[in-house]
Short mmCIF file of C-alpha atoms in Angstrom, two decimals:
data_model
loop_
_atom_site.label_atom_id
_atom_site.label_comp_id
_atom_site.label_asym_id
_atom_site.label_seq_id
_atom_site.Cartn_x
_atom_site.Cartn_y
_atom_site.Cartn_z
CA UNK A 1167 0.05 -0.14 -0.26
CA UNK A 1168 1.30 3.59 -1.01
CA UNK A 1169 1.56 6.30 1.27
CA UNK A 1170 -1.42 8.10 -0.48
CA UNK A 1171 -3.43 4.91 -0.49
CA UNK A 1172 -2.78 4.63 3.48
CA UNK A 1173 -4.45 8.02 3.94
CA UNK A 1174 -7.09 7.39 1.46
CA UNK A 1175 -8.12 4.21 3.42
CA UNK A 1176 -7.63 5.95 6.96
CA UNK A 1177 -10.04 8.93 5.91
CA UNK A 1178 -12.85 6.80 4.00
CA UNK A 1179 -12.98 4.34 7.13
CA UNK A 1180 -13.62 7.43 9.56
CA UNK A 1181 -17.01 8.16 7.95
CA UNK A 1182 -16.36 11.89 8.63
CA UNK A 1183 -18.22 14.76 6.72
CA UNK A 1184 -15.03 16.09 5.91
CA UNK A 1185 -14.69 13.03 3.36
CA UNK A 1186 -17.21 14.01 1.07
CA UNK A 1187 -16.17 17.54 0.50
CA UNK A 1188 -12.63 16.17 -0.70
CA UNK A 1189 -14.21 14.33 -3.53
CA UNK A 1190 -14.63 17.32 -5.51
CA UNK A 1191 -11.34 18.61 -5.22
CA UNK A 1192 -8.42 18.37 -7.96
CA UNK A 1193 -6.45 15.11 -7.49
CA UNK A 1194 -3.35 16.85 -5.96
CA UNK A 1195 -5.15 19.34 -3.70
CA UNK A 1196 -7.24 15.91 -2.90
CA UNK A 1197 -4.08 14.02 -1.98
CA UNK A 1198 -2.72 16.90 -0.04
CA UNK A 1199 -5.96 17.40 2.37
CA UNK A 1200 -6.28 13.43 2.69
CA UNK A 1201 -2.84 13.29 3.94
CA UNK A 1202 -3.77 16.51 6.36
CA UNK A 1203 -6.90 14.73 7.54
CA UNK A 1204 -5.14 11.21 7.97
CA UNK A 1205 -2.69 12.94 10.26
CA UNK A 1206 -5.21 14.66 12.31
CA UNK A 1207 -6.98 11.22 12.85
CA UNK A 1208 -3.81 9.41 13.47
CA UNK A 1209 -2.73 11.93 16.49
CA UNK A 1210 -6.30 12.08 17.64
CA UNK A 1211 -6.69 8.21 17.75
CA UNK A 1212 -3.35 8.28 19.73
CA UNK A 1213 -5.52 9.76 22.79
CA UNK A 1214 -8.83 8.53 22.17
CA UNK A 1215 -7.58 5.02 21.98
CA UNK A 1216 -5.19 5.08 25.10
CA UNK A 1217 -5.89 3.50 27.93
CA UNK A 1218 -2.69 4.42 29.37
CA UNK A 1219 -1.70 8.05 29.24
CA UNK A 1220 2.04 7.86 29.63
CA UNK A 1221 1.75 5.59 26.89
CA UNK A 1222 -0.33 8.33 24.85
CA UNK A 1223 2.27 10.93 25.60
CA UNK A 1224 5.10 8.84 24.34
CA UNK A 1225 3.11 8.31 21.07
CA UNK A 1226 2.37 12.20 20.92
CA UNK A 1227 6.18 12.71 21.41
CA UNK A 1228 7.03 10.17 18.67
CA UNK A 1229 4.69 12.00 16.27
CA UNK A 1230 6.31 15.41 17.27
CA UNK A 1231 9.79 13.87 16.00
CA UNK A 1232 8.04 12.59 12.91
CA UNK A 1233 6.45 16.31 12.13
CA UNK A 1234 10.24 17.37 13.00
CA UNK A 1235 11.44 14.90 10.69
CA UNK A 1236 9.15 15.44 7.87
CA UNK A 1237 10.32 19.13 7.55
CA UNK A 1238 14.08 18.12 7.59
CA UNK A 1239 13.71 15.23 5.07
CA UNK A 1240 13.59 12.02 6.77
CA UNK A 1241 9.84 10.89 7.97
CA UNK A 1242 8.95 7.10 8.27
CA UNK A 1243 5.30 7.21 8.58
CA UNK A 1244 3.20 6.74 5.64
CA UNK A 1245 1.06 9.71 6.57
CA UNK A 1246 4.33 12.14 6.87
CA UNK A 1247 5.54 10.38 3.35
CA UNK A 1248 2.19 11.45 1.84
CA UNK A 1249 1.94 14.86 3.33
CA UNK A 1250 5.77 15.94 2.78
CA UNK A 1251 5.59 16.81 -0.99
CA UNK A 1252 2.77 19.20 -0.38
CA UNK A 1253 4.48 21.20 2.54
CA UNK A 1254 6.09 23.69 0.14
CA UNK A 1255 3.03 24.09 -2.63
CA UNK A 1256 0.68 24.95 0.03
CA UNK A 1257 2.95 26.44 2.45
CA UNK A 1258 2.06 24.25 5.51
CA UNK A 1259 3.78 25.70 8.58
CA UNK A 1260 5.57 23.04 10.94
CA UNK A 1261 4.24 25.07 14.01
CA UNK A 1262 0.41 24.69 12.96
CA UNK A 1263 1.01 20.75 12.99
CA UNK A 1264 2.70 20.74 15.99
CA UNK A 1265 -0.12 22.92 17.41
CA UNK A 1266 -2.57 20.04 16.57
CA UNK A 1267 -0.62 17.71 18.74
CA UNK A 1268 -0.73 20.43 21.37
CA UNK A 1269 -4.31 20.30 21.36
CA UNK A 1270 -4.28 16.63 21.53
CA UNK A 1271 -1.93 16.84 24.53
CA UNK A 1272 -4.68 19.07 26.01
CA UNK A 1273 -6.82 16.44 26.49
CA UNK A 1274 -4.48 14.40 28.43
CA UNK A 1275 -3.89 17.55 30.70
CA UNK A 1276 -7.49 18.19 31.35
CA UNK A 1277 -11.07 17.11 31.13
CA UNK A 1278 -13.13 20.38 31.96
CA UNK A 1279 -12.91 24.09 31.12
CA UNK A 1280 -13.26 26.76 33.34
CA UNK A 1281 -14.82 29.33 30.80
CA UNK A 1282 -15.63 29.92 27.33
CA UNK A 1283 -11.91 31.60 26.51
CA UNK A 1284 -10.26 28.44 27.74
CA UNK A 1285 -12.47 26.46 25.47
CA UNK A 1286 -11.55 28.36 22.48
CA UNK A 1287 -7.87 28.13 22.95
CA UNK A 1288 -8.54 24.24 23.06
CA UNK A 1289 -10.89 24.61 19.95
CA UNK A 1290 -8.14 26.72 18.31
CA UNK A 1291 -5.58 23.76 18.58
CA UNK A 1292 -7.67 20.81 17.52
CA UNK A 1293 -10.05 22.73 14.81
CA UNK A 1294 -9.01 26.32 14.28
CA UNK A 1295 -5.32 25.52 13.11
CA UNK A 1296 -6.98 22.57 11.04
CA UNK A 1297 -8.98 25.10 9.14
CA UNK A 1298 -6.11 27.21 8.38
CA UNK A 1299 -3.80 24.50 6.98
CA UNK A 1300 -6.99 23.41 5.12
CA UNK A 1301 -7.75 26.88 3.46
CA UNK A 1302 -4.29 27.05 2.53
CA UNK A 1303 -4.61 23.59 0.60
CA UNK A 1304 -7.65 24.73 -0.86
CA UNK A 1305 -6.36 27.80 -2.06
CA UNK A 1306 -6.13 31.34 -0.27
CA UNK A 1307 -4.94 34.51 -2.11
CA UNK A 1308 -6.32 36.84 0.80
CA UNK A 1309 -4.87 36.52 4.24
CA UNK A 1310 -8.58 37.01 5.43
CA UNK A 1311 -9.34 33.82 4.03
CA UNK A 1312 -7.18 32.16 6.68
CA UNK A 1313 -9.32 34.13 9.31
CA UNK A 1314 -12.63 32.65 7.57
CA UNK A 1315 -11.32 29.01 8.00
CA UNK A 1316 -9.76 29.72 11.55
CA UNK A 1317 -13.56 30.70 12.39
CA UNK A 1318 -15.42 28.18 10.78
CA UNK A 1319 -13.10 25.63 12.50
CA UNK A 1320 -13.98 26.84 15.76
CA UNK A 1321 -17.94 26.67 14.59
CA UNK A 1322 -17.25 22.93 13.57
CA UNK A 1323 -15.62 22.07 16.80
CA UNK A 1324 -18.67 23.58 19.12
CA UNK A 1325 -20.83 21.58 16.53
CA UNK A 1326 -19.11 18.62 17.39
CA UNK A 1327 -19.13 19.34 21.15
CA UNK A 1328 -22.95 19.94 21.17
CA UNK A 1329 -23.49 16.67 19.35
CA UNK A 1330 -21.18 14.44 21.37
CA UNK A 1331 -22.32 16.00 24.88
CA UNK A 1332 -23.21 12.37 26.13
CA UNK A 1333 -20.52 10.17 24.55
CA UNK A 1334 -17.89 12.55 25.94
CA UNK A 1335 -19.37 12.66 29.50
CA UNK A 1336 -19.16 8.87 29.43
CA UNK A 1337 -15.58 8.98 28.67
CA UNK A 1338 -15.04 11.59 31.75
CA UNK A 1339 -14.77 14.60 29.63
CA UNK A 1340 -16.92 17.86 29.59
CA UNK A 1341 -16.20 20.50 27.38
CA UNK A 1342 -19.19 22.60 28.09
CA UNK A 1343 -17.44 25.52 30.18
CA UNK A 1344 -17.85 25.06 33.99
CA UNK A 1345 -19.06 28.79 34.45
CA UNK A 1346 -22.08 28.46 31.87
CA UNK A 1347 -22.94 25.06 33.57
CA UNK A 1348 -23.47 27.00 36.89
CA UNK A 1349 -24.99 29.89 34.97
CA UNK A 1350 -27.90 27.50 33.79
CA UNK A 1351 -28.01 25.44 36.98
CA UNK A 1352 -26.67 22.28 35.26
CA UNK A 1353 -24.28 20.03 37.01
CA UNK A 1354 -21.72 17.70 36.10
CA UNK A 1355 -23.97 14.76 37.69
CA UNK A 1356 -26.65 15.65 35.15
CA UNK A 1357 -24.76 15.07 32.33
CA UNK A 1358 -22.90 12.06 33.52
CA UNK A 1359 -26.07 10.56 34.41
CA UNK A 1360 -27.91 11.69 31.11
CA UNK A 1361 -30.72 13.71 33.03
CA UNK A 1362 -32.35 15.67 30.12
CA UNK A 1363 -34.23 18.69 31.52
CA UNK A 1364 -35.48 22.40 30.54
CA UNK A 1365 -32.25 23.77 32.15
CA UNK A 1366 -30.16 21.18 29.79
CA UNK A 1367 -32.23 22.42 27.06
CA UNK A 1368 -31.71 26.07 27.59
CA UNK A 1369 -27.90 25.74 28.20
CA UNK A 1370 -27.64 23.79 24.93
CA UNK A 1371 -29.77 26.48 23.08
CA UNK A 1372 -27.43 28.72 24.32
CA UNK A 1373 -24.13 26.76 22.92
CA UNK A 1374 -25.96 26.44 19.56
CA UNK A 1375 -26.60 30.00 19.13
CA UNK A 1376 -22.69 30.67 19.73
CA UNK A 1377 -21.84 28.03 16.84
CA UNK A 1378 -24.68 29.38 14.64
CA UNK A 1379 -23.04 32.93 15.08
CA UNK A 1380 -19.44 31.66 14.30
CA UNK A 1381 -20.83 30.00 11.01
CA UNK A 1382 -22.39 33.58 10.25
CA UNK A 1383 -19.10 35.38 11.24
CA UNK A 1384 -16.89 32.91 9.30
CA UNK A 1385 -18.91 33.55 6.03
CA UNK A 1386 -18.99 37.20 6.46
CA UNK A 1387 -14.97 37.18 6.87
CA UNK A 1388 -14.66 35.06 3.24
CA UNK A 1389 -13.18 36.94 0.50
CA UNK A 1390 -15.08 37.09 -2.50
CA UNK A 1391 -12.17 36.06 -4.52
CA UNK A 1392 -11.40 33.16 -2.63
CA UNK A 1393 -15.02 31.65 -2.47
CA UNK A 1394 -14.60 29.28 -5.53
CA UNK A 1395 -11.40 27.67 -4.06
CA UNK A 1396 -12.93 27.43 -0.76
CA UNK A 1397 -16.01 25.44 -1.70
CA UNK A 1398 -14.85 22.20 0.03
CA UNK A 1399 -15.17 24.13 3.19
CA UNK A 1400 -18.19 25.51 2.67
CA UNK A 1401 -19.67 22.04 1.56
CA UNK A 1402 -18.38 20.91 5.18
CA UNK A 1403 -20.27 24.03 6.79
CA UNK A 1404 -23.13 23.03 4.76
CA UNK A 1405 -23.12 19.35 6.34
CA UNK A 1406 -22.04 20.50 9.90
CA UNK A 1407 -24.78 23.33 9.99
CA UNK A 1408 -27.44 21.02 8.81
CA UNK A 1409 -26.34 18.46 11.82
CA UNK A 1410 -26.58 21.43 14.19
CA UNK A 1411 -30.11 22.21 12.95
CA UNK A 1412 -30.84 18.62 13.33
CA UNK A 1413 -29.90 18.52 16.87
CA UNK A 1414 -32.01 21.86 17.55
CA UNK A 1415 -35.14 20.50 15.84
CA UNK A 1416 -34.54 17.29 18.09
CA UNK A 1417 -34.52 19.04 21.47
CA UNK A 1418 -30.87 18.66 22.06
CA UNK A 1419 -31.33 15.00 23.04
CA UNK A 1420 -27.81 14.20 22.82
CA UNK A 1421 -27.15 13.09 26.25
CA UNK A 1422 -28.26 9.40 25.08
CA UNK A 1423 -28.25 9.41 21.54
CA UNK A 1424 -25.61 10.85 18.87
CA UNK A 1425 -27.56 12.31 16.20
CA UNK A 1426 -25.79 12.12 12.56
CA UNK A 1427 -26.88 12.53 8.91
CA UNK A 1428 -26.61 9.86 6.37
CA UNK A 1429 -24.14 9.56 3.96
CA UNK A 1430 -26.37 10.08 1.18
CA UNK A 1431 -27.74 13.41 2.88
CA UNK A 1432 -23.90 14.48 3.55
CA UNK A 1433 -23.27 13.95 -0.23
CA UNK A 1434 -26.21 15.55 -1.84
CA UNK A 1435 -25.56 18.68 0.67
CA UNK A 1436 -21.79 18.70 -0.67
CA UNK A 1437 -22.86 18.45 -4.16
CA UNK A 1438 -25.42 21.10 -3.80
CA UNK A 1439 -22.84 23.74 -2.46
CA UNK A 1440 -20.57 22.62 -5.21
CA UNK A 1441 -23.01 23.51 -7.91
CA UNK A 1442 -24.04 26.67 -6.19
CA UNK A 1443 -20.30 27.68 -6.59
#
C-alpha cells in the first residue's frame, strides 16, 4: 500500500463529513487534504484509544518528532511521507502541525474548561489551526481567508461538542464551560447521568446560538475572490450546520444518543454547495 493509499483508507474509514467535500477537489489538492486529515486522525486516535496516559504521551512525542523529521527530510510514517510533498506548494507551517499535537495533549492534561476563553484556546488547537491548513491547501490568495477558515473550524468544533455531550461525559470529559453550566444550573452529574431537562435544553440552546453565530461570522469573513477555491470548506459547513439544525429540532437529546446525517444526505449537501459555486 502506498502512503497516499494508506491516507485514503484512513480517511474513508473515519466516515467523517470532511471526506465528502474532498471528493470534489482536483487530484493534487485532494491528496494533500487527505494526508492532512489522516494525520489529524492518527494523533487524535493516539489519545482516544489510549488506556494509559503515559503511553499516549510517548506516542504524541513520537508524532512530534515525525513532524520535525518531515520538515528535515526523513519521515518514516506513511502519513508523513504522503504529506511531505505538499508542504512547500501549499505553505504548510510546521508550527501549525505541532499545534494540533498540542491540542491532543491538552486532552490528556484536562477534561474540564473553566470558561469559554479557555475552551476557545483548546478549539483553536484541535480545529481552528486545521481550518487554516485546509484553507491553504484549497487555495487562499487573501490573508483574510485564513481568518475565515479559523473561525469556521471553531464553529465545527463547537458543533462536535454539542453533538457529543453525552458520549464525552461517559468518557469523563465535559467540554461545556463550567461557568456556563453554573449559569444554567446544570451539574456535571446531570451530564454524567444523562438527565435531560429544560435547564439542559436552555444551556444547549445557548451553546448552539454561539456556534450559529460563528458560522455567520466565518461566512462574512470569506473574501469573494477566494470563495470558489474554498468550496470544500463551505460544503463541510453545509453538512455541519444542517447537523446542528437537526440537533436543535430534536430538542438537544444528545445525552443518550448521537445524532448524525446519512452518507447520502451528506453527499447531497456537498454536491448542492459545489453546484451553487
